């Protein structure tokens, strides 16, 4: 009698992975066209936290845009839960959005300006109602609780909130769809240090508690440390090997000391 196939933990992890293989992308026109990404290889698994570091203009945010389907690479493949990204976009774009949610650098610019928070949180649930589990009347209250926001924010506009509250609303909106991965583009750079630390700790806790995969673009080694993330550096359009965040922080401190200065 044929035995049923058993799935190993490694196979299950591979199935749930975000994977970029050999991604290459050029941007610009004519003489101004340049190679931004060259043979990018990257995997992010469930509950894994990865930071992509590099100087401004290196192409860090471009990687997120490729993963979100906003840019199509010239070469290479993107696989999400065992299916090509192009297949998701052609057959089930809403399903892709339920799996992957973005968190942008400037929350005020990302949130609707003429709507109250209540509408911002209700609208995704309505849009995805047919594919989500049975309607949960406590879903919005639960999402707010996860990001430590008082229900009183529901009747406020984005401009009436602090920067930290705005970013928490953006994260709550993403969590409503129960995604497997959050893609965050400099999620704390527009915030003051104390608020940025609180948001970083929130993201880390959500990842640990819910098994969320995080892919975070940043130039800040402290953020990578607060997330307890591995770090890969983007240089000349290629990613280096993953290393611990503390290694990056130590290298930054050594660079400042070599100049006779203390790190800021």
CSV table of C-alpha atoms in Angstrom, one decimal:
chain,number,residue,atom,x,y,z
A,1,UNK,CA,0.0,0.0,0.0
A,2,UNK,CA,1.3,3.4,-1.0
A,3,UNK,CA,2.1,5.6,2.0
A,4,UNK,CA,0.8,9.2,2.0
A,5,UNK,CA,3.4,11.8,1.3
A,6,UNK,CA,4.8,13.4,4.4
A,7,UNK,CA,5.8,17.1,4.3
A,8,UNK,CA,9.0,18.0,6.1
A,9,UNK,CA,9.3,21.3,8.0
A,10,UNK,CA,11.9,22.4,5.5
A,11,UNK,CA,9.4,21.7,2.6
A,12,UNK,CA,6.7,23.6,4.4
A,13,UNK,CA,9.0,26.6,5.0
A,14,UNK,CA,10.0,26.6,1.3
A,15,UNK,CA,6.3,26.6,0.3
A,16,UNK,CA,5.6,29.7,2.4
A,17,UNK,CA,8.7,31.6,1.2
A,18,UNK,CA,9.1,34.9,-0.7
A,19,UNK,CA,11.8,34.2,-3.2
A,20,UNK,CA,13.6,36.4,-5.8
A,21,UNK,CA,16.0,34.6,-8.1
A,22,UNK,CA,18.3,36.3,-10.6
A,23,UNK,CA,16.3,39.5,-10.6
A,24,UNK,CA,17.7,42.2,-13.0
A,25,UNK,CA,16.1,45.5,-13.7
A,26,UNK,CA,17.2,48.6,-15.6
A,27,UNK,CA,15.5,52.0,-15.3
A,28,UNK,CA,15.6,55.2,-17.3
A,29,UNK,CA,15.5,56.0,-21.0
A,30,UNK,CA,18.2,56.3,-23.6
A,31,UNK,CA,21.6,57.5,-22.3
A,32,UNK,CA,20.2,57.8,-18.8
A,33,UNK,CA,19.2,54.1,-18.6
A,34,UNK,CA,21.1,52.3,-15.9
A,35,UNK,CA,21.2,48.9,-14.2
A,36,UNK,CA,19.6,49.2,-10.8
A,37,UNK,CA,19.3,45.5,-9.9
A,38,UNK,CA,21.7,42.8,-11.1
A,39,UNK,CA,21.1,39.2,-10.3
A,40,UNK,CA,19.3,39.7,-7.0
A,41,UNK,CA,18.7,36.5,-5.0
A,42,UNK,CA,16.8,36.7,-1.7
A,43,UNK,CA,14.5,34.5,0.4
A,44,UNK,CA,12.3,35.5,3.3
A,45,UNK,CA,10.5,32.8,5.2
A,46,UNK,CA,7.6,32.9,7.7
A,47,UNK,CA,8.6,34.7,10.9
A,48,UNK,CA,11.9,35.7,9.4
A,49,UNK,CA,13.0,39.3,9.6
A,50,UNK,CA,15.4,40.6,6.9
A,51,UNK,CA,16.7,44.1,6.4
A,52,UNK,CA,18.0,45.3,3.1
A,53,UNK,CA,20.6,48.0,3.7
A,54,UNK,CA,22.5,50.3,1.4
A,55,UNK,CA,23.0,53.9,0.5
A,56,UNK,CA,20.3,56.2,-0.9
A,57,UNK,CA,19.6,55.5,-4.6
A,58,UNK,CA,21.1,51.9,-4.4
A,59,UNK,CA,17.8,50.3,-5.4
A,60,UNK,CA,16.5,49.1,-2.0
A,61,UNK,CA,13.0,50.3,-2.5
A,62,UNK,CA,13.0,49.0,-6.1
A,63,UNK,CA,13.3,45.4,-4.6
A,64,UNK,CA,10.0,46.0,-2.7
A,65,UNK,CA,8.3,47.4,-5.8
A,66,UNK,CA,9.3,44.3,-7.7
A,67,UNK,CA,7.9,42.1,-4.9
A,68,UNK,CA,4.6,44.1,-4.9
A,69,UNK,CA,4.3,43.7,-8.7
A,70,UNK,CA,4.7,47.5,-9.3
A,71,UNK,CA,7.8,46.9,-11.4
A,72,UNK,CA,8.4,44.0,-13.7
A,73,UNK,CA,12.0,42.8,-13.8
A,74,UNK,CA,13.9,42.4,-17.1
A,75,UNK,CA,15.2,39.0,-16.0
A,76,UNK,CA,14.7,36.6,-13.2
A,77,UNK,CA,11.7,35.2,-11.2
A,78,UNK,CA,9.7,36.1,-8.1
A,79,UNK,CA,7.9,33.3,-6.3
A,80,UNK,CA,5.3,33.8,-3.6
A,81,UNK,CA,4.0,30.7,-1.8
A,82,UNK,CA,5.1,28.4,-4.6
A,83,UNK,CA,3.6,30.4,-7.5
A,84,UNK,CA,5.2,32.9,-9.8
A,85,UNK,CA,4.3,36.5,-9.0
A,86,UNK,CA,3.2,37.0,-12.6
A,87,UNK,CA,0.7,34.2,-12.2
A,88,UNK,CA,-0.7,35.9,-9.0
A,89,UNK,CA,-1.0,39.2,-10.8
A,90,UNK,CA,-2.8,37.6,-13.8
A,91,UNK,CA,-5.2,35.3,-11.9
A,92,UNK,CA,-5.6,36.5,-8.3
A,93,UNK,CA,-4.2,40.0,-7.6
A,94,UNK,CA,-6.4,40.3,-4.5
A,95,UNK,CA,-5.1,37.0,-3.2
A,96,UNK,CA,-1.5,38.4,-3.6
A,97,UNK,CA,-2.5,41.5,-1.5
A,98,UNK,CA,-3.8,39.2,1.2
A,99,UNK,CA,-0.4,37.5,1.4
A,100,UNK,CA,1.8,40.6,1.1
A,101,UNK,CA,1.1,44.0,2.6
A,102,UNK,CA,3.3,47.1,2.3
A,103,UNK,CA,4.1,49.6,5.1
A,104,UNK,CA,5.4,52.9,3.6
A,105,UNK,CA,7.9,55.4,4.8
A,106,UNK,CA,5.6,58.3,5.1
A,107,UNK,CA,2.3,57.2,6.7
A,108,UNK,CA,0.5,60.5,6.2
A,109,UNK,CA,1.1,60.3,2.4
A,110,UNK,CA,0.0,56.7,2.4
A,111,UNK,CA,-3.3,57.2,4.2
A,112,UNK,CA,-6.4,58.7,2.6
A,113,UNK,CA,-6.6,62.3,3.6
A,114,UNK,CA,-10.4,62.8,3.2
A,115,UNK,CA,-11.5,59.7,5.1
A,116,UNK,CA,-11.6,58.9,8.8
A,117,UNK,CA,-9.7,56.0,10.2
A,118,UNK,CA,-12.9,53.9,10.5
A,119,UNK,CA,-13.3,54.0,6.7
A,120,UNK,CA,-9.6,53.2,6.2
A,121,UNK,CA,-10.1,50.0,8.1
A,122,UNK,CA,-13.5,49.0,6.9
A,123,UNK,CA,-12.7,49.4,3.2
A,124,UNK,CA,-10.1,46.6,2.9
A,125,UNK,CA,-12.5,44.2,4.7
A,126,UNK,CA,-15.3,45.0,2.2
A,127,UNK,CA,-13.0,44.7,-0.8
A,128,UNK,CA,-11.8,41.2,0.3
A,129,UNK,CA,-15.0,40.1,2.0
A,130,UNK,CA,-15.6,37.1,-0.4
A,131,UNK,CA,-12.2,35.6,0.3
A,132,UNK,CA,-11.8,36.3,4.0
A,133,UNK,CA,-13.2,34.0,6.7
A,134,UNK,CA,-16.7,34.7,8.1
A,135,UNK,CA,-17.1,38.4,9.0
A,136,UNK,CA,-15.7,39.1,12.4
A,137,UNK,CA,-17.3,42.1,14.1
A,138,UNK,CA,-14.3,42.5,16.4
A,139,UNK,CA,-11.7,42.5,13.5
A,140,UNK,CA,-11.1,46.2,13.6
A,141,UNK,CA,-11.0,46.5,17.4
A,142,UNK,CA,-8.6,43.5,17.4
A,143,UNK,CA,-6.3,45.2,14.8
A,144,UNK,CA,-6.2,48.4,16.8
A,145,UNK,CA,-5.4,46.5,20.0
A,146,UNK,CA,-2.5,44.7,18.2
A,147,UNK,CA,-0.9,48.1,17.4
A,148,UNK,CA,-1.8,49.6,20.8
A,149,UNK,CA,-4.3,52.2,19.5
A,150,UNK,CA,-7.3,53.4,21.3
A,151,UNK,CA,-10.7,53.0,19.5
A,152,UNK,CA,-11.1,56.7,19.7
A,153,UNK,CA,-8.9,57.1,16.6
A,154,UNK,CA,-11.6,55.6,14.5
A,155,UNK,CA,-13.4,59.0,14.2
A,156,UNK,CA,-10.3,61.0,13.4
A,157,UNK,CA,-8.6,62.0,10.1
A,158,UNK,CA,-5.0,61.1,9.4
A,159,UNK,CA,-3.8,64.7,9.9
A,160,UNK,CA,-5.3,64.7,13.4
A,161,UNK,CA,-3.0,61.9,14.5
A,162,UNK,CA,0.7,61.9,15.5
A,163,UNK,CA,3.2,60.4,13.2
A,164,UNK,CA,3.5,57.3,15.4
A,165,UNK,CA,-0.3,56.9,15.4
A,166,UNK,CA,-0.5,57.3,11.6
A,167,UNK,CA,2.1,54.5,11.2
A,168,UNK,CA,0.2,52.3,13.6
A,169,UNK,CA,-3.0,52.8,11.7
A,170,UNK,CA,-1.2,51.8,8.5
A,171,UNK,CA,0.1,48.7,10.2
A,172,UNK,CA,-3.4,47.9,11.6
A,173,UNK,CA,-4.8,48.2,8.1
A,174,UNK,CA,-2.3,45.8,6.7
A,175,UNK,CA,-2.9,43.3,9.5
A,176,UNK,CA,-6.7,43.2,8.9
A,177,UNK,CA,-6.0,41.0,5.8
A,178,UNK,CA,-4.0,38.5,7.9
A,179,UNK,CA,-0.9,38.6,5.6
A,180,UNK,CA,2.0,36.3,5.6
A,181,UNK,CA,4.5,39.1,4.9
A,182,UNK,CA,4.9,42.8,5.5
A,183,UNK,CA,7.2,44.8,3.2
A,184,UNK,CA,8.3,47.9,5.0
A,185,UNK,CA,10.1,50.8,3.3
A,186,UNK,CA,12.0,52.9,6.0
A,187,UNK,CA,9.1,52.5,8.4
A,188,UNK,CA,10.6,54.6,11.2
A,189,UNK,CA,12.6,57.2,9.3
A,190,UNK,CA,9.8,59.8,9.4
A,191,UNK,CA,9.4,59.4,13.2
A,192,UNK,CA,11.2,60.8,16.2
A,193,UNK,CA,13.6,58.3,17.8
A,194,UNK,CA,11.3,57.3,20.7
A,195,UNK,CA,8.3,56.7,18.4
A,196,UNK,CA,10.5,55.0,15.9
A,197,UNK,CA,11.8,52.6,18.6
A,198,UNK,CA,8.2,51.8,19.7
A,199,UNK,CA,7.1,51.1,16.1
A,200,UNK,CA,10.2,48.8,15.6
A,201,UNK,CA,9.4,46.9,18.7
A,202,UNK,CA,5.8,46.5,17.6
A,203,UNK,CA,6.9,45.1,14.2
A,204,UNK,CA,9.3,42.7,15.9
A,205,UNK,CA,6.6,41.5,18.4
A,206,UNK,CA,4.1,41.0,15.6
A,207,UNK,CA,6.6,38.9,13.7
A,208,UNK,CA,7.4,36.7,16.7
A,209,UNK,CA,3.9,36.3,17.9
A,210,UNK,CA,2.1,35.8,14.5
A,211,UNK,CA,4.9,34.3,12.4
A,212,UNK,CA,4.9,37.3,10.1
A,213,UNK,CA,7.8,37.5,7.6
A,214,UNK,CA,9.3,41.0,7.5
A,215,UNK,CA,11.4,42.5,4.7
A,216,UNK,CA,12.5,46.0,5.7
A,217,UNK,CA,14.4,48.5,3.7
A,218,UNK,CA,16.6,50.7,5.9
A,219,UNK,CA,19.8,52.6,6.2
A,220,UNK,CA,19.7,52.5,10.0
A,221,UNK,CA,21.6,49.7,11.8
A,222,UNK,CA,19.8,50.5,15.0
A,223,UNK,CA,16.5,49.6,13.4
A,224,UNK,CA,17.8,46.2,12.3
A,225,UNK,CA,19.0,45.5,15.9
A,226,UNK,CA,15.6,46.5,17.3
A,227,UNK,CA,13.9,44.1,14.9
A,228,UNK,CA,16.5,41.4,15.7
A,229,UNK,CA,16.8,41.0,11.9
A,230,UNK,CA,19.4,39.6,9.6
A,231,UNK,CA,20.9,42.1,7.2
A,232,UNK,CA,21.9,42.0,3.6
A,233,UNK,CA,23.7,44.9,1.9
A,234,UNK,CA,22.8,46.1,-1.6
A,235,UNK,CA,25.8,47.4,-3.5
A,236,UNK,CA,26.3,47.8,-7.3
A,237,UNK,CA,22.9,46.2,-7.8
A,238,UNK,CA,23.7,43.0,-5.9
A,239,UNK,CA,22.9,41.7,-2.5
A,240,UNK,CA,25.6,40.4,-0.1
A,241,UNK,CA,25.2,37.5,2.3
A,242,UNK,CA,22.9,37.8,5.3
A,243,UNK,CA,24.6,38.7,8.5
A,244,UNK,CA,23.6,39.6,12.0
A,245,UNK,CA,22.4,43.2,12.8
A,246,UNK,CA,25.0,43.5,15.5
A,247,UNK,CA,27.7,42.9,13.0
A,248,UNK,CA,26.5,45.9,10.9
A,249,UNK,CA,26.1,48.1,14.0
A,250,UNK,CA,29.7,47.3,15.0
A,251,UNK,CA,31.1,48.0,11.6
A,252,UNK,CA,29.3,51.4,11.6
A,253,UNK,CA,30.8,52.3,15.0
A,254,UNK,CA,34.2,51.2,13.8
A,255,UNK,CA,33.9,53.4,10.7
A,256,UNK,CA,33.0,56.5,12.9
A,257,UNK,CA,35.9,55.8,15.3
A,258,UNK,CA,38.4,55.6,12.4
A,259,UNK,CA,37.4,59.1,11.6
A,260,UNK,CA,38.0,60.2,15.2
A,261,UNK,CA,34.2,60.7,15.8
A,262,UNK,CA,31.6,59.0,17.9
A,263,UNK,CA,28.6,57.4,16.2
A,264,UNK,CA,25.4,59.5,16.3
